[in-house]
Amino acid sequence: MEVSPSGAGSARVVGAACALAATTAALWAFSLLQAPWTSLGWVALVPWLASVDQVRTSRGALVLGGVLSATFTAVVFSWFPRALHSYSGAPVWLCWTMLLLTAPVFQLQFPVTALARHLARRAVGTKVAWLPPVASVLVFVGVEWLAPKPFADTLGQGLVYSERLRQGADLAGAPGLTLALLLVNECLLAAVVAFRTRGSVLALRRLVAAAGIVSALVGYGAVRLHEVRAATRAEPLLVVGAVQANITNYEKLKAERGAYEVVRLVLDTHYALSDGLLREAPLDVLVWPETVYPTPFGVPKSEAGAELDAEISGYVSARAVPLIFGSYDVEGGREFNAAMFLSPSAREGGAPERAVYRKSKLFPLTEWVPEALDSEHLRAWLPWTGRWSPGPGPRTVVLRRGDGRLLRVAPLICYDSIFPSYVAEEVRQDADLLLTLSNDSWFSGTRGPGLHLTHAIFRSIETRRPQVRVTNSGVSALIDASGGILTDIGDDQRGTRVMRVPSATVRPSLALQWGNWLGPVALLLAVLLLGGAALGGRGTRL
């Protein structure tokens, strides 16, 4: 990347720019999650990696990595500035500026990988040709685990709609698929280099290695897919009525109609849609989305609020069906984003039994501000910052079916679902089912709901548990233990679904037992390799 007055220096700059453009374009196409573009994930990084191998200084490597962070963010997350503008009211240009300035932080794997690759190559030269690419792969995966990522994105998520390839996620989650993608990219780059310098035989070996990685992943996926299908029973685990009313932008509606009228509209709509489901089929439970009841339930702030609480409880008792819905919970002056579980009383005429799950993983700033940053000045500057408190952590809730059978549910609210270890911890508490409530309405019309659904699919694969996902405006879905979407309600649509949750007992996965284990292991190995290379290089010079 170093600018030089010579023609060779200019050629390197042009070559680096072309490599960045090619890799960025390929990653953008890969992120569309549509065949045949998803096949580009196996080759997308080759131009950029080849360019990194040509840089002469650490600064040049960092620049190549930093620029790819920015271009990758700009094309893959181009929807986010518009969503942030819609939510906060901040100017679009400011939202874009914030996105691009933070790109090297939130996509730190690119600059750190480029630097590690350059340093490894400088330390060992051509004596240990395998070390720079192996170190690059390990650093990439390790840094993604270590560095902050608001959307927890990783390249392996691009394989989500490949039925066989995605099954490999039960070993090490989506990062395991990222590892496979990176290794294949390295093998293909090594094949190109070998063909140019050392002949076609060595290049063919590199191509065979790449094909072997893909074949192993496909073979493993076929075996696990067969196991899941063979273990699936005919009788459903649970019959769920899911309601997606597509009522959005509560704040705007409140300004136009008043707070009470908005809550009245929301409840009446959900009652009507739920009654339609109850006429359609016998249900074990009704599920409404996150924050559908936008006020504390059970701790009313007014007489009108108490009446609405009683009305919801009365609905559960009259219909004799459990109801799960998103609301707020209050304790000790703190407010929580919560999921309410209401079940008809076992005593005739008794009040419904209630259980509560409190969301633990809150989105920074919009839902929660760390105490170290919180101040009146910050809230005056960013009036849309949230005031919720995080819940106590992973827990399960017992749900009683209509036939009296008890099921243990792993509840998740929105952002909870993007943390693999959190979900695995809930499932290890003997959960039979993942139940996700979400409100993705401020992402509606963008690629945000699809990304959130991708996370949900991987959580089901990693834990080998079916999942009911109910959202305010989409995408609501029933996901089986293989990650297959059995039924869904699309983005920005109103609809209901009777979801017959499949029951399958599949042998436990490594991702369930160990959680998000690959990242720290990869980082440790990378440090050991790079440290050994640095010491070896110093010893040679001495």
PDB file of N, CA and C in Angstrom, residues 434-503:
ATOM      1  N   LEU A 434     -36.658 -23.679  22.430  1.00  0.00           N
ATOM      2  CA  LEU A 434     -36.285 -22.265  22.445  1.00  0.00           C
ATOM      3  C   LEU A 434     -37.517 -21.443  22.092  1.00  0.00           C
ATOM      4  N   LEU A 435     -37.771 -20.405  22.871  1.00  0.00           N
ATOM      5  CA  LEU A 435     -38.902 -19.518  22.611  1.00  0.00           C
ATOM      6  C   LEU A 435     -38.386 -18.084  22.574  1.00  0.00           C
ATOM      7  N   THR A 436     -38.414 -17.479  21.392  1.00  0.00           N
ATOM      8  CA  THR A 436     -37.868 -16.134  21.203  1.00  0.00           C
ATOM      9  C   THR A 436     -38.979 -15.131  20.927  1.00  0.00           C
ATOM     10  N   LEU A 437     -39.015 -14.074  21.724  1.00  0.00           N
ATOM     11  CA  LEU A 437     -39.879 -12.930  21.466  1.00  0.00           C
ATOM     12  C   LEU A 437     -38.996 -11.786  20.990  1.00  0.00           C
ATOM     13  N   SER A 438     -39.414 -11.109  19.935  1.00  0.00           N
ATOM     14  CA  SER A 438     -38.588 -10.019  19.411  1.00  0.00           C
ATOM     15  C   SER A 438     -39.468  -8.923  18.833  1.00  0.00           C
ATOM     16  N   ASN A 439     -38.889  -7.731  18.769  1.00  0.00           N
ATOM     17  CA  ASN A 439     -39.523  -6.598  18.097  1.00  0.00           C
ATOM     18  C   ASN A 439     -38.471  -5.979  17.184  1.00  0.00           C
ATOM     19  N   ASP A 440     -38.503  -6.360  15.916  1.00  0.00           N
ATOM     20  CA  ASP A 440     -37.528  -5.881  14.939  1.00  0.00           C
ATOM     21  C   ASP A 440     -38.097  -4.773  14.071  1.00  0.00           C
ATOM     22  N   SER A 441     -39.105  -4.074  14.577  1.00  0.00           N
ATOM     23  CA  SER A 441     -39.827  -3.125  13.726  1.00  0.00           C
ATOM     24  C   SER A 441     -38.957  -1.954  13.274  1.00  0.00           C
ATOM     25  N   TRP A 442     -37.953  -1.579  14.075  1.00  0.00           N
ATOM     26  CA  TRP A 442     -37.120  -0.463  13.625  1.00  0.00           C
ATOM     27  C   TRP A 442     -36.132  -0.900  12.547  1.00  0.00           C
ATOM     28  N   PHE A 443     -36.007  -2.235  12.302  1.00  0.00           N
ATOM     29  CA  PHE A 443     -35.225  -2.749  11.175  1.00  0.00           C
ATOM     30  C   PHE A 443     -36.097  -3.053   9.964  1.00  0.00           C
ATOM     31  N   SER A 444     -37.420  -2.939  10.114  1.00  0.00           N
ATOM     32  CA  SER A 444     -38.332  -3.402   9.075  1.00  0.00           C
ATOM     33  C   SER A 444     -38.035  -2.748   7.727  1.00  0.00           C
ATOM     34  N   GLY A 445     -38.078  -3.557   6.673  1.00  0.00           N
ATOM     35  CA  GLY A 445     -37.780  -3.063   5.337  1.00  0.00           C
ATOM     36  C   GLY A 445     -36.312  -3.085   5.000  1.00  0.00           C
ATOM     37  N   THR A 446     -35.470  -3.563   5.942  1.00  0.00           N
ATOM     38  CA  THR A 446     -34.037  -3.649   5.699  1.00  0.00           C
ATOM     39  C   THR A 446     -33.624  -5.126   5.786  1.00  0.00           C
ATOM     40  N   ARG A 447     -32.320  -5.367   5.753  1.00  0.00           N
ATOM     41  CA  ARG A 447     -31.819  -6.729   5.892  1.00  0.00           C
ATOM     42  C   ARG A 447     -31.659  -7.129   7.362  1.00  0.00           C
ATOM     43  N   GLY A 448     -31.984  -6.205   8.279  1.00  0.00           N
ATOM     44  CA  GLY A 448     -31.860  -6.494   9.701  1.00  0.00           C
ATOM     45  C   GLY A 448     -32.681  -7.682  10.174  1.00  0.00           C
ATOM     46  N   PRO A 449     -33.993  -7.761   9.848  1.00  0.00           N
ATOM     47  CA  PRO A 449     -34.775  -8.918  10.290  1.00  0.00           C
ATOM     48  C   PRO A 449     -34.223 -10.247   9.780  1.00  0.00           C
ATOM     49  N   GLY A 450     -33.677 -10.252   8.566  1.00  0.00           N
ATOM     50  CA  GLY A 450     -33.088 -11.478   8.032  1.00  0.00           C
ATOM     51  C   GLY A 450     -31.851 -11.893   8.806  1.00  0.00           C
ATOM     52  N   LEU A 451     -31.024 -10.904   9.202  1.00  0.00           N
ATOM     53  CA  LEU A 451     -29.829 -11.211   9.992  1.00  0.00           C
ATOM     54  C   LEU A 451     -30.221 -11.769  11.352  1.00  0.00           C
ATOM     55  N   HIS A 452     -31.241 -11.186  11.964  1.00  0.00           N
ATOM     56  CA  HIS A 452     -31.689 -11.673  13.270  1.00  0.00           C
ATOM     57  C   HIS A 452     -32.237 -13.093  13.158  1.00  0.00           C
ATOM     58  N   LEU A 453     -32.968 -13.373  12.081  1.00  0.00           N
ATOM     59  CA  LEU A 453     -33.466 -14.724  11.848  1.00  0.00           C
ATOM     60  C   LEU A 453     -32.311 -15.709  11.658  1.00  0.00           C
ATOM     61  N   THR A 454     -31.255 -15.274  10.996  1.00  0.00           N
ATOM     62  CA  THR A 454     -30.071 -16.128  10.809  1.00  0.00           C
ATOM     63  C   THR A 454     -29.502 -16.567  12.146  1.00  0.00           C
ATOM     64  N   HIS A 455     -29.381 -15.640  13.079  1.00  0.00           N
ATOM     65  CA  HIS A 455     -28.902 -15.997  14.415  1.00  0.00           C
ATOM     66  C   HIS A 455     -29.809 -17.049  15.046  1.00  0.00           C
ATOM     67  N   ALA A 456     -31.119 -16.862  14.915  1.00  0.00           N
ATOM     68  CA  ALA A 456     -32.063 -17.809  15.499  1.00  0.00           C
ATOM     69  C   ALA A 456     -31.865 -19.207  14.924  1.00  0.00           C
ATOM     70  N   ILE A 457     -31.660 -19.281  13.628  1.00  0.00           N
ATOM     71  CA  ILE A 457     -31.451 -20.583  12.979  1.00  0.00           C
ATOM     72  C   ILE A 457     -30.214 -21.268  13.549  1.00  0.00           C
ATOM     73  N   PHE A 458     -29.131 -20.532  13.712  1.00  0.00           N
ATOM     74  CA  PHE A 458     -27.904 -21.135  14.242  1.00  0.00           C
ATOM     75  C   PHE A 458     -28.064 -21.569  15.698  1.00  0.00           C
ATOM     76  N   ARG A 459     -28.865 -20.837  16.487  1.00  0.00           N
ATOM     77  CA  ARG A 459     -29.063 -21.266  17.876  1.00  0.00           C
ATOM     78  C   ARG A 459     -29.786 -22.617  17.920  1.00  0.00           C
ATOM     79  N   SER A 460     -30.713 -22.850  16.997  1.00  0.00           N
ATOM     80  CA  SER A 460     -31.393 -24.148  16.972  1.00  0.00           C
ATOM     81  C   SER A 460     -30.455 -25.260  16.534  1.00  0.00           C
ATOM     82  N   ILE A 461     -29.583 -24.976  15.575  1.00  0.00           N
ATOM     83  CA  ILE A 461     -28.627 -25.999  15.130  1.00  0.00           C
ATOM     84  C   ILE A 461     -27.636 -26.324  16.243  1.00  0.00           C
ATOM     85  N   GLU A 462     -27.109 -25.300  16.891  1.00  0.00           N
ATOM     86  CA  GLU A 462     -26.096 -25.500  17.939  1.00  0.00           C
ATOM     87  C   GLU A 462     -26.648 -26.302  19.114  1.00  0.00           C
ATOM     88  N   THR A 463     -27.888 -26.034  19.487  1.00  0.00           N
ATOM     89  CA  THR A 463     -28.472 -26.704  20.649  1.00  0.00           C
ATOM     90  C   THR A 463     -29.299 -27.921  20.280  1.00  0.00           C
ATOM     91  N   ARG A 464     -29.590 -28.077  18.974  1.00  0.00           N
ATOM     92  CA  ARG A 464     -30.467 -29.142  18.472  1.00  0.00           C
ATOM     93  C   ARG A 464     -31.813 -29.106  19.183  1.00  0.00           C
ATOM     94  N   ARG A 465     -32.349 -27.889  19.272  1.00  0.00           N
ATOM     95  CA  ARG A 465     -33.680 -27.684  19.845  1.00  0.00           C
ATOM     96  C   ARG A 465     -34.549 -26.934  18.839  1.00  0.00           C
ATOM     97  N   PRO A 466     -35.840 -27.299  18.731  1.00  0.00           N
ATOM     98  CA  PRO A 466     -36.738 -26.507  17.895  1.00  0.00           C
ATOM     99  C   PRO A 466     -36.931 -25.135  18.525  1.00  0.00           C
ATOM    100  N   GLN A 467     -37.398 -24.195  17.715  1.00  0.00           N
ATOM    101  CA  GLN A 467     -37.563 -22.832  18.204  1.00  0.00           C
ATOM    102  C   GLN A 467     -38.830 -22.201  17.640  1.00  0.00           C
ATOM    103  N   VAL A 468     -39.562 -21.575  18.532  1.00  0.00           N
ATOM    104  CA  VAL A 468     -40.685 -20.727  18.143  1.00  0.00           C
ATOM    105  C   VAL A 468     -40.212 -19.294  18.270  1.00  0.00           C
ATOM    106  N   ARG A 469     -40.314 -18.548  17.176  1.00  0.00           N
ATOM    107  CA  ARG A 469     -39.855 -17.155  17.158  1.00  0.00           C
ATOM    108  C   ARG A 469     -41.035 -16.278  16.742  1.00  0.00           C
ATOM    109  N   VAL A 470     -41.434 -15.378  17.637  1.00  0.00           N
ATOM    110  CA  VAL A 470     -42.588 -14.519  17.373  1.00  0.00           C
ATOM    111  C   VAL A 470     -42.150 -13.064  17.484  1.00  0.00           C
ATOM    112  N   THR A 471     -42.401 -12.307  16.416  1.00  0.00           N
ATOM    113  CA  THR A 471     -41.969 -10.916  16.357  1.00  0.00           C
ATOM    114  C   THR A 471     -43.157 -10.004  16.079  1.00  0.00           C
ATOM    115  N   ASN A 472     -42.919  -8.727  16.301  1.00  0.00           N
ATOM    116  CA  ASN A 472     -43.960  -7.731  16.106  1.00  0.00           C
ATOM    117  C   ASN A 472     -44.280  -7.532  14.625  1.00  0.00           C
ATOM    118  N   SER A 473     -43.230  -7.439  13.803  1.00  0.00           N
ATOM    119  CA  SER A 473     -43.428  -7.092  12.386  1.00  0.00           C
ATOM    120  C   SER A 473     -42.690  -8.018  11.435  1.00  0.00           C
ATOM    121  N   GLY A 474     -42.117  -9.100  11.940  1.00  0.00           N
ATOM    122  CA  GLY A 474     -41.406 -10.057  11.094  1.00  0.00           C
ATOM    123  C   GLY A 474     -39.907 -10.060  11.393  1.00  0.00           C
ATOM    124  N   VAL A 475     -39.295 -11.221  11.244  1.00  0.00           N
ATOM    125  CA  VAL A 475     -39.835 -12.451  10.680  1.00  0.00           C
ATOM    126  C   VAL A 475     -40.138 -13.411  11.836  1.00  0.00           C
ATOM    127  N   SER A 476     -41.427 -13.805  11.967  1.00  0.00           N
ATOM    128  CA  SER A 476     -41.799 -14.851  12.913  1.00  0.00           C
ATOM    129  C   SER A 476     -41.601 -16.198  12.212  1.00  0.00           C
ATOM    130  N   ALA A 477     -41.198 -17.222  12.981  1.00  0.00           N
ATOM    131  CA  ALA A 477     -40.888 -18.494  12.324  1.00  0.00           C
ATOM    132  C   ALA A 477     -40.907 -19.646  13.308  1.00  0.00           C
ATOM    133  N   LEU A 478     -41.167 -20.829  12.775  1.00  0.00           N
ATOM    134  CA  LEU A 478     -40.970 -22.084  13.483  1.00  0.00           C
ATOM    135  C   LEU A 478     -39.753 -22.747  12.864  1.00  0.00           C
ATOM    136  N   ILE A 479     -38.744 -23.000  13.686  1.00  0.00           N
ATOM    137  CA  ILE A 479     -37.467 -23.538  13.226  1.00  0.00           C
ATOM    138  C   ILE A 479     -37.251 -24.900  13.866  1.00  0.00           C
ATOM    139  N   ASP A 480     -36.874 -25.891  13.067  1.00  0.00           N
ATOM    140  CA  ASP A 480     -36.655 -27.215  13.642  1.00  0.00           C
ATOM    141  C   ASP A 480     -35.203 -27.385  14.079  1.00  0.00           C
ATOM    142  N   ALA A 481     -34.888 -28.569  14.606  1.00  0.00           N
ATOM    143  CA  ALA A 481     -33.568 -28.804  15.182  1.00  0.00           C
ATOM    144  C   ALA A 481     -32.453 -28.849  14.142  1.00  0.00           C
ATOM    145  N   SER A 482     -32.795 -28.918  12.866  1.00  0.00           N
ATOM    146  CA  SER A 482     -31.784 -28.888  11.811  1.00  0.00           C
ATOM    147  C   SER A 482     -31.582 -27.484  11.251  1.00  0.00           C
ATOM    148  N   GLY A 483     -32.329 -26.509  11.777  1.00  0.00           N
ATOM    149  CA  GLY A 483     -32.260 -25.145  11.250  1.00  0.00           C
ATOM    150  C   GLY A 483     -33.228 -24.890  10.122  1.00  0.00           C
ATOM    151  N   GLY A 484     -34.079 -25.837   9.827  1.00  0.00           N
ATOM    152  CA  GLY A 484     -35.060 -25.641   8.763  1.00  0.00           C
ATOM    153  C   GLY A 484     -36.236 -24.787   9.229  1.00  0.00           C
ATOM    154  N   ILE A 485     -36.685 -23.893   8.363  1.00  0.00           N
ATOM    155  CA  ILE A 485     -37.843 -23.048   8.666  1.00  0.00           C
ATOM    156  C   ILE A 485     -39.099 -23.779   8.181  1.00  0.00           C
ATOM    157  N   LEU A 486     -39.925 -24.210   9.126  1.00  0.00           N
ATOM    158  CA  LEU A 486     -41.109 -24.990   8.786  1.00  0.00           C
ATOM    159  C   LEU A 486     -42.278 -24.099   8.387  1.00  0.00           C
ATOM    160  N   THR A 487     -42.379 -22.937   8.993  1.00  0.00           N
ATOM    161  CA  THR A 487     -43.390 -21.953   8.621  1.00  0.00           C
ATOM    162  C   THR A 487     -42.928 -20.594   9.095  1.00  0.00           C
ATOM    163  N   ASP A 488     -43.358 -19.538   8.408  1.00  0.00           N
ATOM    164  CA  ASP A 488     -42.932 -18.202   8.813  1.00  0.00           C
ATOM    165  C   ASP A 488     -43.963 -17.161   8.396  1.00  0.00           C
ATOM    166  N   ILE A 489     -43.819 -15.971   8.967  1.00  0.00           N
ATOM    167  CA  ILE A 489     -44.591 -14.790   8.579  1.00  0.00           C
ATOM    168  C   ILE A 489     -43.557 -13.726   8.226  1.00  0.00           C
ATOM    169  N   GLY A 490     -43.588 -13.237   7.006  1.00  0.00           N
ATOM    170  CA  GLY A 490     -42.532 -12.381   6.497  1.00  0.00           C
ATOM    171  C   GLY A 490     -42.474 -10.998   7.128  1.00  0.00           C
ATOM    172  N   ASP A 491     -41.449 -10.277   6.764  1.00  0.00           N
ATOM    173  CA  ASP A 491     -41.237  -8.921   7.267  1.00  0.00           C
ATOM    174  C   ASP A 491     -42.343  -7.988   6.796  1.00  0.00           C
ATOM    175  N   ASP A 492     -42.775  -7.103   7.700  1.00  0.00           N
ATOM    176  CA  ASP A 492     -43.776  -6.070   7.415  1.00  0.00           C
ATOM    177  C   ASP A 492     -45.099  -6.681   6.949  1.00  0.00           C
ATOM    178  N   GLN A 493     -45.495  -7.760   7.599  1.00  0.00           N
ATOM    179  CA  GLN A 493     -46.777  -8.416   7.288  1.00  0.00           C
ATOM    180  C   GLN A 493     -47.554  -8.668   8.569  1.00  0.00           C
ATOM    181  N   ARG A 494     -48.872  -8.661   8.471  1.00  0.00           N
ATOM    182  CA  ARG A 494     -49.721  -9.101   9.573  1.00  0.00           C
ATOM    183  C   ARG A 494     -50.147 -10.525   9.297  1.00  0.00           C
ATOM    184  N   GLY A 495     -50.075 -11.362  10.317  1.00  0.00           N
ATOM    185  CA  GLY A 495     -50.482 -12.739  10.102  1.00  0.00           C
ATOM    186  C   GLY A 495     -50.451 -13.542  11.387  1.00  0.00           C
ATOM    187  N   THR A 496     -50.990 -14.738  11.302  1.00  0.00           N
ATOM    188  CA  THR A 496     -50.964 -15.690  12.410  1.00  0.00           C
ATOM    189  C   THR A 496     -50.547 -17.051  11.859  1.00  0.00           C
ATOM    190  N   ARG A 497     -50.043 -17.894  12.742  1.00  0.00           N
ATOM    191  CA  ARG A 497     -49.676 -19.243  12.344  1.00  0.00           C
ATOM    192  C   ARG A 497     -49.960 -20.213  13.490  1.00  0.00           C
ATOM    193  N   VAL A 498     -50.479 -21.382  13.122  1.00  0.00           N
ATOM    194  CA  VAL A 498     -50.501 -22.505  14.052  1.00  0.00           C
ATOM    195  C   VAL A 498     -49.185 -23.252  13.850  1.00  0.00           C
ATOM    196  N   MET A 499     -48.346 -23.253  14.870  1.00  0.00           N
ATOM    197  CA  MET A 499     -47.018 -23.856  14.769  1.00  0.00           C
ATOM    198  C   MET A 499     -47.004 -25.169  15.540  1.00  0.00           C
ATOM    199  N   ARG A 500     -46.911 -26.263  14.828  1.00  0.00           N
ATOM    200  CA  ARG A 500     -46.816 -27.588  15.454  1.00  0.00           C
ATOM    201  C   ARG A 500     -45.335 -27.916  15.611  1.00  0.00           C
ATOM    202  N   VAL A 501     -44.859 -27.730  16.816  1.00  0.00           N
ATOM    203  CA  VAL A 501     -43.421 -27.815  17.099  1.00  0.00           C
ATOM    204  C   VAL A 501     -42.979 -29.270  17.053  1.00  0.00           C
ATOM    205  N   PRO A 502     -42.021 -29.615  16.187  1.00  0.00           N
ATOM    206  CA  PRO A 502     -41.581 -31.008  16.103  1.00  0.00           C
ATOM    207  C   PRO A 502     -40.780 -31.419  17.339  1.00  0.00           C
ATOM    208  N   SER A 503     -40.950 -32.669  17.717  1.00  0.00           N
ATOM    209  CA  SER A 503     -40.225 -33.228  18.853  1.00  0.00           C
ATOM    210  C   SER A 503     -39.133 -34.150  18.331  1.00  0.00           C
TER     211      SER A 503
END
